[in-house]
Short mmCIF file of C-alpha atoms in Angstrom, two decimals:
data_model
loop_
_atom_site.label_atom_id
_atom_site.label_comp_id
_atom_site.label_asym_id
_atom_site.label_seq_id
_atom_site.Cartn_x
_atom_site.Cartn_y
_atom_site.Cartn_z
CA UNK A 1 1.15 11.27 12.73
CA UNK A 2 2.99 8.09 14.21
CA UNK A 3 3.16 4.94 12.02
CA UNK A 4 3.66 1.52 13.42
CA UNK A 5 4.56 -1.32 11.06
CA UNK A 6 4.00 -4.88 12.51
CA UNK A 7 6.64 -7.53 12.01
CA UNK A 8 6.04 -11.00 11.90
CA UNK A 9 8.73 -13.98 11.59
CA UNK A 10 8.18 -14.14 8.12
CA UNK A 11 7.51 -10.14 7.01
CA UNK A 12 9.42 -9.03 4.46
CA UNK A 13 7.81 -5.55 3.00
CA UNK A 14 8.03 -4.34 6.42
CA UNK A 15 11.15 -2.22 5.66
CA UNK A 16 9.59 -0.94 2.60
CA UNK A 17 6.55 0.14 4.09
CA UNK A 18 8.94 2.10 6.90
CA UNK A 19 11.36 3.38 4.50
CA UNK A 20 8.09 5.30 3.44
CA UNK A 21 6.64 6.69 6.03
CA UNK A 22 10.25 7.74 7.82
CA UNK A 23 12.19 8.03 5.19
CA UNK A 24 10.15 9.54 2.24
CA UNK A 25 7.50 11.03 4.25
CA UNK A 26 9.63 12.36 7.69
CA UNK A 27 6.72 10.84 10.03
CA UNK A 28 7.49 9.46 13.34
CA UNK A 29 7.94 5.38 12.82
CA UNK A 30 8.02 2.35 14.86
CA UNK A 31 8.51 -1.39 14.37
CA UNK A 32 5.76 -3.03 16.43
CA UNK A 33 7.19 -6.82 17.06
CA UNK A 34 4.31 -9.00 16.98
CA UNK A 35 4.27 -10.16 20.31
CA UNK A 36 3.75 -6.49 21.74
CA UNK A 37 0.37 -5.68 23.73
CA UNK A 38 0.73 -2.09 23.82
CA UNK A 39 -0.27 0.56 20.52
CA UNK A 40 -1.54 3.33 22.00
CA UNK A 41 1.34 5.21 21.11
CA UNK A 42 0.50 4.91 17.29
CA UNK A 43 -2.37 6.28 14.89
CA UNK A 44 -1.49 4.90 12.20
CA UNK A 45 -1.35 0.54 12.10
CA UNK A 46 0.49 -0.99 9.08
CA UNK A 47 0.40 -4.87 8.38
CA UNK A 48 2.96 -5.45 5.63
CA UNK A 49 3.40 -8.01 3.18
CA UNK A 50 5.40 -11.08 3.03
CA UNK A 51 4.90 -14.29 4.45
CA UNK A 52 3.95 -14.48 8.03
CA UNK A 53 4.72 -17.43 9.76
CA UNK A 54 5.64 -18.68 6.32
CA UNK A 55 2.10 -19.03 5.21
CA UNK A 56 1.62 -22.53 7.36
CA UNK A 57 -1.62 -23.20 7.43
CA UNK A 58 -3.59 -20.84 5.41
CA UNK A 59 -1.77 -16.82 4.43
CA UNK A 60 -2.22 -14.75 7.72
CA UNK A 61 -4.19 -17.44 9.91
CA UNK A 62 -1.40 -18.19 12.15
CA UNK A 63 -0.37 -14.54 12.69
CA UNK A 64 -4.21 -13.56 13.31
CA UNK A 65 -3.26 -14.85 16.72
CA UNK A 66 -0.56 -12.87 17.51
CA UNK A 67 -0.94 -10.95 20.75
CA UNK A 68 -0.43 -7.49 18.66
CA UNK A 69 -3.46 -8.39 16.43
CA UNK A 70 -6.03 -8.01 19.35
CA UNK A 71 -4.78 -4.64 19.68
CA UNK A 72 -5.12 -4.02 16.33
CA UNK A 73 -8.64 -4.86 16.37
CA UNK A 74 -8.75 -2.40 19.34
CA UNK A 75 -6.98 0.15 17.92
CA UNK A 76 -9.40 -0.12 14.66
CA UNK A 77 -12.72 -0.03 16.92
CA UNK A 78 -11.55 3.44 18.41
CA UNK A 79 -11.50 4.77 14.29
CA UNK A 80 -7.28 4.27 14.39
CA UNK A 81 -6.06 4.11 10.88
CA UNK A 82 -5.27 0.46 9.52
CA UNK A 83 -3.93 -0.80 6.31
CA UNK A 84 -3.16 -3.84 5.26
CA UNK A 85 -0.76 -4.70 2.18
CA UNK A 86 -0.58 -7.94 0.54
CA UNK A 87 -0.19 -10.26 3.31
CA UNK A 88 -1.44 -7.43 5.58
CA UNK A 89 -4.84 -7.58 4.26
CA UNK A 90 -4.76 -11.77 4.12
CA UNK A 91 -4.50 -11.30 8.29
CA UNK A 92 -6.84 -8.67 8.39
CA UNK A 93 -9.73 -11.36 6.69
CA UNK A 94 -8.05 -13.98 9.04
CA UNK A 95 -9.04 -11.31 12.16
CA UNK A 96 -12.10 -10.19 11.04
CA UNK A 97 -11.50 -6.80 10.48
CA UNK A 98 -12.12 -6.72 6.50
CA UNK A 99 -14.96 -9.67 5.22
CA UNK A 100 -14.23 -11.87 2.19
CA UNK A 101 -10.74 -14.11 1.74
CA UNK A 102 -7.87 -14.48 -0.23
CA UNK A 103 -7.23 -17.42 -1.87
CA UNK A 104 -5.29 -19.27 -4.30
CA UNK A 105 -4.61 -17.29 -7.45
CA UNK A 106 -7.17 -18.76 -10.22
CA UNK A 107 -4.18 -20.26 -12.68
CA UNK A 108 -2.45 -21.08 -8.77
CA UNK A 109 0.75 -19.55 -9.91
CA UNK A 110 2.52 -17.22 -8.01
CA UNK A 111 2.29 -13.10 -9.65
CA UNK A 112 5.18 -10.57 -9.51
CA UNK A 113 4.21 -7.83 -11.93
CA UNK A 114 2.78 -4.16 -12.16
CA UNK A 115 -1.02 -3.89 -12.65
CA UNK A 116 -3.35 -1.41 -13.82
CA UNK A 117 -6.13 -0.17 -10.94
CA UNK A 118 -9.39 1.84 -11.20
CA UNK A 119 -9.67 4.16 -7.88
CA UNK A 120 -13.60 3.31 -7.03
CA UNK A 121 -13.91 5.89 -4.46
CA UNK A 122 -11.65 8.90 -3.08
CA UNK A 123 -14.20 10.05 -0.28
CA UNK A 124 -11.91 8.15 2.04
CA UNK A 125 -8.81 9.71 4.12
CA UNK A 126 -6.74 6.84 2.13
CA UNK A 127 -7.72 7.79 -0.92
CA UNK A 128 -7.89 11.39 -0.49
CA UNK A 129 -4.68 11.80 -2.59
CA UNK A 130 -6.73 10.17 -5.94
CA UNK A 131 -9.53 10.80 -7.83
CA UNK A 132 -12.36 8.66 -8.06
CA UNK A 133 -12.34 6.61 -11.12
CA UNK A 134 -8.79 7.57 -12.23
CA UNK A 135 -6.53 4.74 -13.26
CA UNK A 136 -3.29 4.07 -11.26
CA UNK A 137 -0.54 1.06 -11.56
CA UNK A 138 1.04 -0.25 -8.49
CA UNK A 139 3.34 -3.29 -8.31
CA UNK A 140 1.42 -6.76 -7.40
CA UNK A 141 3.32 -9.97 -5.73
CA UNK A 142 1.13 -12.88 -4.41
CA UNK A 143 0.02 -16.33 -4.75
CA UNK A 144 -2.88 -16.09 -2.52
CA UNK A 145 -4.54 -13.00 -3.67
CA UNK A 146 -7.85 -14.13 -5.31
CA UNK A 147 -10.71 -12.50 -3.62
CA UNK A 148 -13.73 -14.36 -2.42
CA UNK A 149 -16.71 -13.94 -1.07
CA UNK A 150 -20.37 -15.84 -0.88
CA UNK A 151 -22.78 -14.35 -2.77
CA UNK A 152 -24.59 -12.45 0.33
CA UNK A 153 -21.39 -11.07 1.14
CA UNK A 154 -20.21 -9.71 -1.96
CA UNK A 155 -23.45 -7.99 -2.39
CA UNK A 156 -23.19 -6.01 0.68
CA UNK A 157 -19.84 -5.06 0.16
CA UNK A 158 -21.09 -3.83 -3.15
CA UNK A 159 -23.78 -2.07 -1.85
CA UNK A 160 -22.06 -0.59 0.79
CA UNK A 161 -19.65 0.99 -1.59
CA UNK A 162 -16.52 -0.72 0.70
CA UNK A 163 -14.63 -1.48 -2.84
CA UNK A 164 -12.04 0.84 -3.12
CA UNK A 165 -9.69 -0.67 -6.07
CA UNK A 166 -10.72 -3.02 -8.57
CA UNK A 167 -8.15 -4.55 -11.29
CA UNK A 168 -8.90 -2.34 -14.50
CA UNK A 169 -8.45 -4.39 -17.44
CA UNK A 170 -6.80 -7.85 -17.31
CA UNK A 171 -7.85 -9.43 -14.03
CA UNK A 172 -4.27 -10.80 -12.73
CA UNK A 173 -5.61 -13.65 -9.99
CA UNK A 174 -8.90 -14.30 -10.61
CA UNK A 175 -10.53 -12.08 -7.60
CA UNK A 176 -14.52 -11.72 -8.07
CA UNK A 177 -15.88 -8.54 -9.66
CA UNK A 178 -12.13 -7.56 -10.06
CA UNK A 179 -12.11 -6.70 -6.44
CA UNK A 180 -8.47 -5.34 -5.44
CA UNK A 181 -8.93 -3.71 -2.17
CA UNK A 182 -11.58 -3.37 0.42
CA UNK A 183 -12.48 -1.33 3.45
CA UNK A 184 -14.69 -1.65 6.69
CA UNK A 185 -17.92 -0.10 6.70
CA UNK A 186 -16.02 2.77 8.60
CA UNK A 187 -13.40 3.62 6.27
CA UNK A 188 -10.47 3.43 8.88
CA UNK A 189 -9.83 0.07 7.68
CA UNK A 190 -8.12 -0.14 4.26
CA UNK A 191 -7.27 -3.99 3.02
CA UNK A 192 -5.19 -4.57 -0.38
CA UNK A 193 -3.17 -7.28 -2.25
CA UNK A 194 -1.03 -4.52 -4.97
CA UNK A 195 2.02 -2.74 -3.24
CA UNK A 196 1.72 1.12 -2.61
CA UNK A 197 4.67 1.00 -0.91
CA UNK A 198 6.71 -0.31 -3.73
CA UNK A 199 5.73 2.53 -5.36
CA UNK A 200 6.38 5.53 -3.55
CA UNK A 201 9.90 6.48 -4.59
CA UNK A 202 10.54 8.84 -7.22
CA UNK A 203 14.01 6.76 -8.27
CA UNK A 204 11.64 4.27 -8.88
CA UNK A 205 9.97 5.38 -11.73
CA UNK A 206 6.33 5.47 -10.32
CA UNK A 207 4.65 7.29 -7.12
CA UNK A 208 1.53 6.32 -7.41
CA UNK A 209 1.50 4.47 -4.27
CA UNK A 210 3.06 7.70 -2.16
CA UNK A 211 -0.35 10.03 -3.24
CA UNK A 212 -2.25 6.78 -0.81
CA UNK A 213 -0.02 7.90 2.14
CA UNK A 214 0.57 11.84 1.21
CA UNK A 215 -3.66 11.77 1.01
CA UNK A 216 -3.97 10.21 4.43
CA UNK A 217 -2.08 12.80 6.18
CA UNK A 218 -2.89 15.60 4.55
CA UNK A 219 -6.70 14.74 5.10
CA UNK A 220 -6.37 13.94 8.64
CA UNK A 221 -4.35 17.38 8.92
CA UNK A 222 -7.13 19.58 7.30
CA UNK A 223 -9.61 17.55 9.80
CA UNK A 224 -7.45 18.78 12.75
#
């Protein structure tokens, strides 16, 4: 499986995320420069964290432009894998891809911690690796990571079971009904603000963010 991790002027996780799936996980990488127009190559789409286009404006709305992010959208509407970390999944709101939006974190300061998540479901190829309802901790790093959505929304994204992680205990930012990460109605599209990358190496002291990753390929290999 071939991973591509856009870069933005402004990315910083980008690295991480690659260190990952080369490094730990041996899979065929690429950096996709932002400007690019041509994906076809990858299956699997990763939007990293950090600031893109230093957060002008509002977190991911300038980047939602870049010419790699209509490709994206492409590359989602064939059932391509994308995920989007931190400031990954503020573009993917910006592009339409996920519904909601994050915004400022209720006490508006800026969060660098490690937080306690409840999986909600693990009947998705990302969360394959998980079971549902089990409690993991991944590392969290955001100003703008308060999750909102109007009423109507939020009640079909609880209906249509697209909540995959919720904050479990103390809620960190603020987010309605704890909400943590999201997917499309599909599944293929997986948005969240905590960091599974920064916590995939053993050396680190917690893999809980690896099983996300080891889960996606090792459902998509028993599928082929």
């Amino acid at each position: 499986m071939k991973f591509g991790v856009l870069v933005f002027p402004g990315s910083n996780c980008d690295r991480d995320a690659a260190y990952v799936t080369r490094d730990l996980l041996g899979q065929p990488t690429r950096m996709v420069w932002h400007q690019e127009t041509d994906i076809s190559d990858i299956d699997v789409i990763i939007v990293p964290g950090g600031f893109s286009y230093g957060d002008y404006l509002r977190c991911g709305a300038i980047a939602r432009f870049s010419p790699v992010m209509q490709e994206v959208i492409n590359h989602s509407q064939k059932g391509k894998f994308v995920i989007g970390i931190c400031n990954g999944f503020q573009v993917l709101t910006e592009a339409g891809l996920l519904p909601g939006a994050l915004t400022r974190n209720e006490n508006l300061h800026f969060i660098c911690d490690r937080t306690p998540l409840k999986v909600e479901r693990n009947n998705l190829p990302w969360t394959h690796g998980y079971t549902e309802g089990e409690v993991i901790t991944l590392p969290i790093a955001h100003g703008e990571g308060r999750f909102y959505a109007d009423k109507e929304t939020l009640a079909a994204i609880e209906d249509n079971g697209q909540i995959v992680f919720r904050y479990h205990g103390d809620n960190p930012n603020g987010s309605l009904n704890n909400i943590a990460g999201i997917c499309n109605l599909q599944g293929n599209v997986l948005g969240m603000m905590p960091h599974p990358e920064r916590a995939a190496d053993s050396r680190l002291g917690n893999t809980d963010g690896l099983r996300l990753f080891t889960g996606l390929l090792e459902k998509v290999a028993a599928l082929v």
